[in-house]
Amino acid sequence: MRRAKIFLLMTWLLGLAATSRAAASDSIVWHTATDRVSADVHGEPLFPLLEDIAHQTGWHIFVEPDAARTVDVKFSNLSSGDALRKLLGNLNFSFVPQTNGPDFLYVFTTVIQNATRPVTTTKKKAKHTANQLMVRVKPGTDIDALAKKYGAKIVGRNDKLHMYLLEFDDQASTDAALTQLQNDSSVESVDYNYIMDPPGAPQSVANAPGGGPPKLTLDAPTDNDPCNPVIGLIDTQVQTLGNGLDQFLMKPVSVVGNVAPVTGTITHGSAMASTMLNAISQASGGHSSTRILPVNVYDSGDSTTSWNVALGVQAAVDGGATVLNMSLGGTDNSSVLADVVQQAMAQGIIVFASAGNTPVATPTYPAAIPGVNAITALGAPGQLASYANYGSFVEMALPGTSFVYLGDQAYEVQGTSPASAYASGIAAGTKTVNCAGWSQILPAMAQKFPVPAK
């Protein structure tokens, strides 16, 4: 009897663990800029799934009222058509693109005319690392005593920023501590450790327009010369670029430890570095003293957190960056990350960040942090790209398509990510030519790259 009870308990615990893993891994990531979709969904009802798709794509979705499905699929890097067939199973659907305005998706069991129920695009629940809070404390605060007071373990720390990552036993304790820490006089700011959206994957192409990799000569830089900008590229790892371009890369920094090198394809960080070098070449006439400091904030997966990005910002500042580029983001505003970014800007560092690819007018962070130059994307001269975010927080619009190279292979990368990298390169390249102040360069760029009316 005792052995039978132990067996039943173990079976229940294993089932509970499996359920917890499934719940924790539910995700769907829709890269509208590259038409690539990845999903890991277990037991998701139809309407919440369609709400998620509508939020990420900006589509207007209508569904037949009686349509029902429980989705249990896992796939990676499919086209939107193949992804919809996997996600919707035996349900019928019709995708109707629009030339002026959002595209339409109809989901039905009988005929398309019966797909009459609109799917809302309410904002998704904030995504954050389970049981963790980021906290910045006032100088002189005993962080160990503070953590003990609220029942937390310190699992990450940056004493220079007085910033710490606290971990709690469960989500209820985390939520309760957040409220208490917000009212603690020793705390400057506190928030969840938010998960950032994955970056878009560059796609290999057989033939790329243009003359190949940028032809750029490095003018010998002088340390601490304000006319020699250093761009802190806060992104994924940057590979060896070849074609004489590695001389523009400073020794890389990683805030996530040693990560296995990516081979066989180009990383997002490498694509952004190449995009910057193209822009620097255009702005400077083919020679520049600008250098790029790669700061890896992504581990072996394709997502990062506001904690890692905050560490990346400080690592870039410590490494001498005078320009920061963050071609990354999410919908959740971390007050702690905002503090770190604004502290960097207070030192005269300018910041560019991508506005997002949803396309909606709601803010994306860190682009929407006050003082950050939020960059959206053009699909054609004077036209906002169909995937690009817009809104009052956006400062400039630059080309959203970049062709880059790794070895002999050409790649295309689309989105507000390359638009932001392009802006960073234009700003830095311009400064090396005339050594103008940022107060002159940024208004001139805003005038040259205005945001088209939606």
PDB file of C-alpha atoms in Angstrom, residues 199-404:
ATOM      1  CA  PRO A 199      14.769  39.796 -32.913  1.00  0.00           C
ATOM      2  CA  GLY A 200      13.830  39.207 -36.539  1.00  0.00           C
ATOM      3  CA  ALA A 201      15.911  36.604 -38.369  1.00  0.00           C
ATOM      4  CA  PRO A 202      17.832  37.747 -41.474  1.00  0.00           C
ATOM      5  CA  GLN A 203      16.894  35.743 -44.573  1.00  0.00           C
ATOM      6  CA  SER A 204      19.424  34.505 -47.112  1.00  0.00           C
ATOM      7  CA  VAL A 205      18.948  35.777 -50.670  1.00  0.00           C
ATOM      8  CA  ALA A 206      20.442  34.653 -53.944  1.00  0.00           C
ATOM      9  CA  ASN A 207      20.928  38.101 -55.405  1.00  0.00           C
ATOM     10  CA  ALA A 208      21.191  41.315 -53.419  1.00  0.00           C
ATOM     11  CA  PRO A 209      21.083  44.780 -54.986  1.00  0.00           C
ATOM     12  CA  GLY A 210      24.027  47.102 -54.560  1.00  0.00           C
ATOM     13  CA  GLY A 211      27.739  46.574 -54.778  1.00  0.00           C
ATOM     14  CA  GLY A 212      28.276  44.051 -52.022  1.00  0.00           C
ATOM     15  CA  PRO A 213      29.725  44.738 -48.545  1.00  0.00           C
ATOM     16  CA  PRO A 214      30.551  48.365 -47.691  1.00  0.00           C
ATOM     17  CA  LYS A 215      33.921  49.676 -48.771  1.00  0.00           C
ATOM     18  CA  LEU A 216      35.123  51.537 -45.724  1.00  0.00           C
ATOM     19  CA  THR A 217      38.528  52.657 -44.500  1.00  0.00           C
ATOM     20  CA  LEU A 218      39.262  53.094 -40.797  1.00  0.00           C
ATOM     21  CA  ASP A 219      40.838  56.414 -39.882  1.00  0.00           C
ATOM     22  CA  ALA A 220      43.021  55.839 -36.846  1.00  0.00           C
ATOM     23  CA  PRO A 221      40.853  56.801 -33.859  1.00  0.00           C
ATOM     24  CA  THR A 222      42.127  58.775 -30.894  1.00  0.00           C
ATOM     25  CA  ASP A 223      40.981  57.698 -27.456  1.00  0.00           C
ATOM     26  CA  ASN A 224      38.530  60.055 -25.733  1.00  0.00           C
ATOM     27  CA  ASP A 225      38.219  62.210 -28.859  1.00  0.00           C
ATOM     28  CA  PRO A 226      34.571  63.399 -29.048  1.00  0.00           C
ATOM     29  CA  CYS A 227      34.868  63.403 -32.847  1.00  0.00           C
ATOM     30  CA  ASN A 228      35.453  59.617 -32.845  1.00  0.00           C
ATOM     31  CA  PRO A 229      32.131  58.034 -31.833  1.00  0.00           C
ATOM     32  CA  VAL A 230      31.831  54.525 -30.434  1.00  0.00           C
ATOM     33  CA  ILE A 231      28.492  52.816 -31.059  1.00  0.00           C
ATOM     34  CA  GLY A 232      27.468  50.412 -28.324  1.00  0.00           C
ATOM     35  CA  LEU A 233      25.564  47.704 -30.233  1.00  0.00           C
ATOM     36  CA  ILE A 234      23.333  46.067 -27.604  1.00  0.00           C
ATOM     37  CA  ASP A 235      22.132  42.977 -29.401  1.00  0.00           C
ATOM     38  CA  THR A 236      22.944  39.331 -30.102  1.00  0.00           C
ATOM     39  CA  GLN A 237      26.518  38.190 -30.654  1.00  0.00           C
ATOM     40  CA  VAL A 238      28.432  39.716 -33.580  1.00  0.00           C
ATOM     41  CA  GLN A 239      30.412  37.356 -35.785  1.00  0.00           C
ATOM     42  CA  THR A 240      33.562  37.909 -37.817  1.00  0.00           C
ATOM     43  CA  LEU A 241      32.319  40.050 -40.701  1.00  0.00           C
ATOM     44  CA  GLY A 242      35.270  39.694 -43.068  1.00  0.00           C
ATOM     45  CA  ASN A 243      35.760  41.966 -46.083  1.00  0.00           C
ATOM     46  CA  GLY A 244      38.097  44.182 -44.044  1.00  0.00           C
ATOM     47  CA  LEU A 245      35.276  45.275 -41.721  1.00  0.00           C
ATOM     48  CA  ASP A 246      36.405  43.608 -38.495  1.00  0.00           C
ATOM     49  CA  GLN A 247      38.829  46.454 -37.845  1.00  0.00           C
ATOM     50  CA  PHE A 248      35.766  48.570 -36.974  1.00  0.00           C
ATOM     51  CA  LEU A 249      34.726  46.107 -34.255  1.00  0.00           C
ATOM     52  CA  MET A 250      36.062  46.551 -30.755  1.00  0.00           C
ATOM     53  CA  LYS A 251      36.561  43.585 -28.442  1.00  0.00           C
ATOM     54  CA  PRO A 252      33.039  42.240 -27.775  1.00  0.00           C
ATOM     55  CA  VAL A 253      31.441  42.196 -24.342  1.00  0.00           C
ATOM     56  CA  SER A 254      28.900  39.668 -23.086  1.00  0.00           C
ATOM     57  CA  VAL A 255      26.662  40.149 -20.057  1.00  0.00           C
ATOM     58  CA  VAL A 256      25.316  36.589 -20.351  1.00  0.00           C
ATOM     59  CA  GLY A 257      28.594  34.688 -20.089  1.00  0.00           C
ATOM     60  CA  ASN A 258      30.162  32.595 -22.808  1.00  0.00           C
ATOM     61  CA  VAL A 259      27.729  31.747 -25.603  1.00  0.00           C
ATOM     62  CA  ALA A 260      28.517  29.198 -28.306  1.00  0.00           C
ATOM     63  CA  PRO A 261      29.394  30.895 -31.597  1.00  0.00           C
ATOM     64  CA  VAL A 262      26.667  30.811 -34.257  1.00  0.00           C
ATOM     65  CA  THR A 263      27.757  29.228 -37.536  1.00  0.00           C
ATOM     66  CA  GLY A 264      26.029  28.623 -40.850  1.00  0.00           C
ATOM     67  CA  THR A 265      23.969  31.805 -40.819  1.00  0.00           C
ATOM     68  CA  ILE A 266      24.248  35.452 -39.854  1.00  0.00           C
ATOM     69  CA  THR A 267      23.146  36.638 -36.415  1.00  0.00           C
ATOM     70  CA  HIS A 268      20.877  39.617 -35.862  1.00  0.00           C
ATOM     71  CA  GLY A 269      23.760  41.458 -34.191  1.00  0.00           C
ATOM     72  CA  SER A 270      26.047  40.877 -37.178  1.00  0.00           C
ATOM     73  CA  ALA A 271      23.330  42.131 -39.524  1.00  0.00           C
ATOM     74  CA  MET A 272      22.928  45.291 -37.429  1.00  0.00           C
ATOM     75  CA  ALA A 273      26.702  45.877 -37.357  1.00  0.00           C
ATOM     76  CA  SER A 274      26.870  45.522 -41.143  1.00  0.00           C
ATOM     77  CA  THR A 275      23.902  47.868 -41.555  1.00  0.00           C
ATOM     78  CA  MET A 276      25.663  50.445 -39.377  1.00  0.00           C
ATOM     79  CA  LEU A 277      28.843  50.170 -41.424  1.00  0.00           C
ATOM     80  CA  ASN A 278      26.855  50.697 -44.634  1.00  0.00           C
ATOM     81  CA  ALA A 279      25.332  53.834 -43.123  1.00  0.00           C
ATOM     82  CA  ILE A 280      28.689  55.071 -41.806  1.00  0.00           C
ATOM     83  CA  SER A 281      30.182  54.640 -45.270  1.00  0.00           C
ATOM     84  CA  GLN A 282      27.355  56.654 -46.840  1.00  0.00           C
ATOM     85  CA  ALA A 283      27.555  59.422 -44.248  1.00  0.00           C
ATOM     86  CA  SER A 284      31.336  59.728 -44.155  1.00  0.00           C
ATOM     87  CA  GLY A 285      32.276  59.202 -47.795  1.00  0.00           C
ATOM     88  CA  GLY A 286      34.013  55.868 -47.268  1.00  0.00           C
ATOM     89  CA  HIS A 287      36.347  56.546 -44.360  1.00  0.00           C
ATOM     90  CA  SER A 288      35.596  56.986 -40.695  1.00  0.00           C
ATOM     91  CA  SER A 289      37.045  56.685 -37.218  1.00  0.00           C
ATOM     92  CA  THR A 290      33.754  55.349 -35.817  1.00  0.00           C
ATOM     93  CA  ARG A 291      33.989  51.977 -34.082  1.00  0.00           C
ATOM     94  CA  ILE A 292      31.360  49.505 -32.919  1.00  0.00           C
ATOM     95  CA  LEU A 293      31.407  47.914 -29.465  1.00  0.00           C
ATOM     96  CA  PRO A 294      29.349  44.671 -29.647  1.00  0.00           C
ATOM     97  CA  VAL A 295      27.516  43.929 -26.388  1.00  0.00           C
ATOM     98  CA  ASN A 296      25.751  40.565 -26.311  1.00  0.00           C
ATOM     99  CA  VAL A 297      22.629  40.535 -24.119  1.00  0.00           C
ATOM    100  CA  TYR A 298      21.155  37.299 -25.526  1.00  0.00           C
ATOM    101  CA  ASP A 299      21.984  33.858 -24.202  1.00  0.00           C
ATOM    102  CA  SER A 300      21.678  30.719 -26.353  1.00  0.00           C
ATOM    103  CA  GLY A 301      17.966  31.415 -26.955  1.00  0.00           C
ATOM    104  CA  ASP A 302      16.344  34.155 -29.004  1.00  0.00           C
ATOM    105  CA  SER A 303      14.974  36.294 -26.191  1.00  0.00           C
ATOM    106  CA  THR A 304      16.441  38.570 -23.578  1.00  0.00           C
ATOM    107  CA  THR A 305      15.205  40.417 -20.508  1.00  0.00           C
ATOM    108  CA  SER A 306      15.165  43.965 -19.241  1.00  0.00           C
ATOM    109  CA  TRP A 307      17.803  42.912 -16.672  1.00  0.00           C
ATOM    110  CA  ASN A 308      20.224  41.804 -19.384  1.00  0.00           C
ATOM    111  CA  VAL A 309      19.553  44.916 -21.454  1.00  0.00           C
ATOM    112  CA  ALA A 310      20.182  47.165 -18.449  1.00  0.00           C
ATOM    113  CA  LEU A 311      23.474  45.367 -17.831  1.00  0.00           C
ATOM    114  CA  GLY A 312      24.251  45.762 -21.536  1.00  0.00           C
ATOM    115  CA  VAL A 313      23.648  49.507 -21.420  1.00  0.00           C
ATOM    116  CA  GLN A 314      26.063  49.895 -18.518  1.00  0.00           C
ATOM    117  CA  ALA A 315      28.639  47.614 -20.164  1.00  0.00           C
ATOM    118  CA  ALA A 316      28.517  49.749 -23.305  1.00  0.00           C
ATOM    119  CA  VAL A 317      28.919  52.941 -21.268  1.00  0.00           C
ATOM    120  CA  ASP A 318      31.830  51.434 -19.333  1.00  0.00           C
ATOM    121  CA  GLY A 319      33.404  50.438 -22.653  1.00  0.00           C
ATOM    122  CA  GLY A 320      33.416  54.012 -23.902  1.00  0.00           C
ATOM    123  CA  ALA A 321      30.284  54.079 -26.047  1.00  0.00           C
ATOM    124  CA  THR A 322      29.001  57.550 -26.959  1.00  0.00           C
ATOM    125  CA  VAL A 323      26.079  56.221 -29.032  1.00  0.00           C
ATOM    126  CA  LEU A 324      23.833  53.323 -28.022  1.00  0.00           C
ATOM    127  CA  ASN A 325      21.796  51.246 -30.452  1.00  0.00           C
ATOM    128  CA  MET A 326      19.058  48.926 -29.192  1.00  0.00           C
ATOM    129  CA  SER A 327      17.385  47.191 -32.115  1.00  0.00           C
ATOM    130  CA  LEU A 328      15.194  45.286 -29.677  1.00  0.00           C
ATOM    131  CA  GLY A 329      12.180  45.917 -27.505  1.00  0.00           C
ATOM    132  CA  GLY A 330       8.875  44.905 -26.005  1.00  0.00           C
ATOM    133  CA  THR A 331       5.583  46.394 -24.885  1.00  0.00           C
ATOM    134  CA  ASP A 332       6.413  46.479 -21.179  1.00  0.00           C
ATOM    135  CA  ASN A 333       8.012  49.552 -19.641  1.00  0.00           C
ATOM    136  CA  SER A 334      10.643  48.659 -17.056  1.00  0.00           C
ATOM    137  CA  SER A 335      11.142  51.559 -14.685  1.00  0.00           C
ATOM    138  CA  VAL A 336      14.558  50.172 -13.694  1.00  0.00           C
ATOM    139  CA  LEU A 337      15.765  49.895 -17.296  1.00  0.00           C
ATOM    140  CA  ALA A 338      14.432  53.407 -17.933  1.00  0.00           C
ATOM    141  CA  ASP A 339      16.512  54.665 -14.984  1.00  0.00           C
ATOM    142  CA  VAL A 340      19.670  53.069 -16.389  1.00  0.00           C
ATOM    143  CA  VAL A 341      19.077  54.420 -19.908  1.00  0.00           C
ATOM    144  CA  GLN A 342      18.343  57.930 -18.640  1.00  0.00           C
ATOM    145  CA  GLN A 343      21.459  57.822 -16.468  1.00  0.00           C
ATOM    146  CA  ALA A 344      23.468  57.069 -19.630  1.00  0.00           C
ATOM    147  CA  MET A 345      21.798  59.919 -21.523  1.00  0.00           C
ATOM    148  CA  ALA A 346      22.590  62.277 -18.652  1.00  0.00           C
ATOM    149  CA  GLN A 347      26.265  61.669 -19.498  1.00  0.00           C
ATOM    150  CA  GLY A 348      25.713  63.002 -23.031  1.00  0.00           C
ATOM    151  CA  ILE A 349      25.256  59.595 -24.672  1.00  0.00           C
ATOM    152  CA  ILE A 350      22.647  59.484 -27.431  1.00  0.00           C
ATOM    153  CA  VAL A 351      20.389  56.466 -27.812  1.00  0.00           C
ATOM    154  CA  PHE A 352      18.571  54.969 -30.800  1.00  0.00           C
ATOM    155  CA  ALA A 353      16.028  52.148 -30.484  1.00  0.00           C
ATOM    156  CA  SER A 354      13.618  50.358 -32.797  1.00  0.00           C
ATOM    157  CA  ALA A 355       9.934  51.300 -32.568  1.00  0.00           C
ATOM    158  CA  GLY A 356       8.609  47.784 -33.218  1.00  0.00           C
ATOM    159  CA  ASN A 357       7.012  45.746 -35.986  1.00  0.00           C
ATOM    160  CA  THR A 358       3.435  45.094 -34.895  1.00  0.00           C
ATOM    161  CA  PRO A 359       2.136  47.644 -36.476  1.00  0.00           C
ATOM    162  CA  VAL A 360       0.401  49.722 -33.784  1.00  0.00           C
ATOM    163  CA  ALA A 361       0.673  53.172 -32.217  1.00  0.00           C
ATOM    164  CA  THR A 362       1.157  51.889 -28.675  1.00  0.00           C
ATOM    165  CA  PRO A 363       4.637  52.513 -27.241  1.00  0.00           C
ATOM    166  CA  THR A 364       7.481  50.025 -27.520  1.00  0.00           C
ATOM    167  CA  TYR A 365      10.262  50.060 -24.936  1.00  0.00           C
ATOM    168  CA  PRO A 366      13.060  51.061 -24.594  1.00  0.00           C
ATOM    169  CA  ALA A 367      12.268  53.185 -27.702  1.00  0.00           C
ATOM    170  CA  ALA A 368       9.508  55.076 -25.858  1.00  0.00           C
ATOM    171  CA  ILE A 369      11.690  56.006 -22.873  1.00  0.00           C
ATOM    172  CA  PRO A 370      11.778  59.835 -22.824  1.00  0.00           C
ATOM    173  CA  GLY A 371      14.926  61.090 -24.549  1.00  0.00           C
ATOM    174  CA  VAL A 372      15.503  57.954 -26.642  1.00  0.00           C
ATOM    175  CA  ASN A 373      15.368  58.402 -30.429  1.00  0.00           C
ATOM    176  CA  ALA A 374      12.650  55.945 -31.462  1.00  0.00           C
ATOM    177  CA  ILE A 375      13.096  54.836 -35.070  1.00  0.00           C
ATOM    178  CA  THR A 376      10.419  53.365 -37.328  1.00  0.00           C
ATOM    179  CA  ALA A 377      10.813  51.967 -40.835  1.00  0.00           C
ATOM    180  CA  LEU A 378      10.088  53.110 -44.372  1.00  0.00           C
ATOM    181  CA  GLY A 379       8.885  50.560 -46.904  1.00  0.00           C
ATOM    182  CA  ALA A 380       9.456  53.008 -49.769  1.00  0.00           C
ATOM    183  CA  PRO A 381      10.583  56.650 -49.816  1.00  0.00           C
ATOM    184  CA  GLY A 382       8.021  58.692 -47.911  1.00  0.00           C
ATOM    185  CA  GLN A 383       5.916  55.644 -47.010  1.00  0.00           C
ATOM    186  CA  LEU A 384       5.704  53.923 -43.644  1.00  0.00           C
ATOM    187  CA  ALA A 385       6.378  50.196 -43.961  1.00  0.00           C
ATOM    188  CA  SER A 386       3.259  48.053 -43.589  1.00  0.00           C
ATOM    189  CA  TYR A 387       4.715  46.281 -40.534  1.00  0.00           C
ATOM    190  CA  ALA A 388       6.144  49.377 -38.797  1.00  0.00           C
ATOM    191  CA  ASN A 389       4.927  50.874 -35.542  1.00  0.00           C
ATOM    192  CA  TYR A 390       4.006  54.538 -35.430  1.00  0.00           C
ATOM    193  CA  GLY A 391       2.711  56.973 -32.811  1.00  0.00           C
ATOM    194  CA  SER A 392       3.701  60.081 -30.919  1.00  0.00           C
ATOM    195  CA  PHE A 393       6.816  58.471 -29.391  1.00  0.00           C
ATOM    196  CA  VAL A 394       8.469  57.905 -32.812  1.00  0.00           C
ATOM    197  CA  GLU A 395      11.155  60.435 -33.797  1.00  0.00           C
ATOM    198  CA  MET A 396      12.379  59.384 -37.256  1.00  0.00           C
ATOM    199  CA  ALA A 397      11.697  56.965 -40.107  1.00  0.00           C
ATOM    200  CA  LEU A 398      14.566  55.379 -42.027  1.00  0.00           C
ATOM    201  CA  PRO A 399      14.816  52.548 -44.573  1.00  0.00           C
ATOM    202  CA  GLY A 400      13.585  49.268 -43.099  1.00  0.00           C
ATOM    203  CA  THR A 401      15.354  46.914 -45.506  1.00  0.00           C
ATOM    204  CA  SER A 402      19.065  46.180 -45.363  1.00  0.00           C
ATOM    205  CA  PHE A 403      21.180  43.807 -47.458  1.00  0.00           C
ATOM    206  CA  VAL A 404      24.207  42.489 -45.614  1.00  0.00           C
TER     207      VAL A 404
END
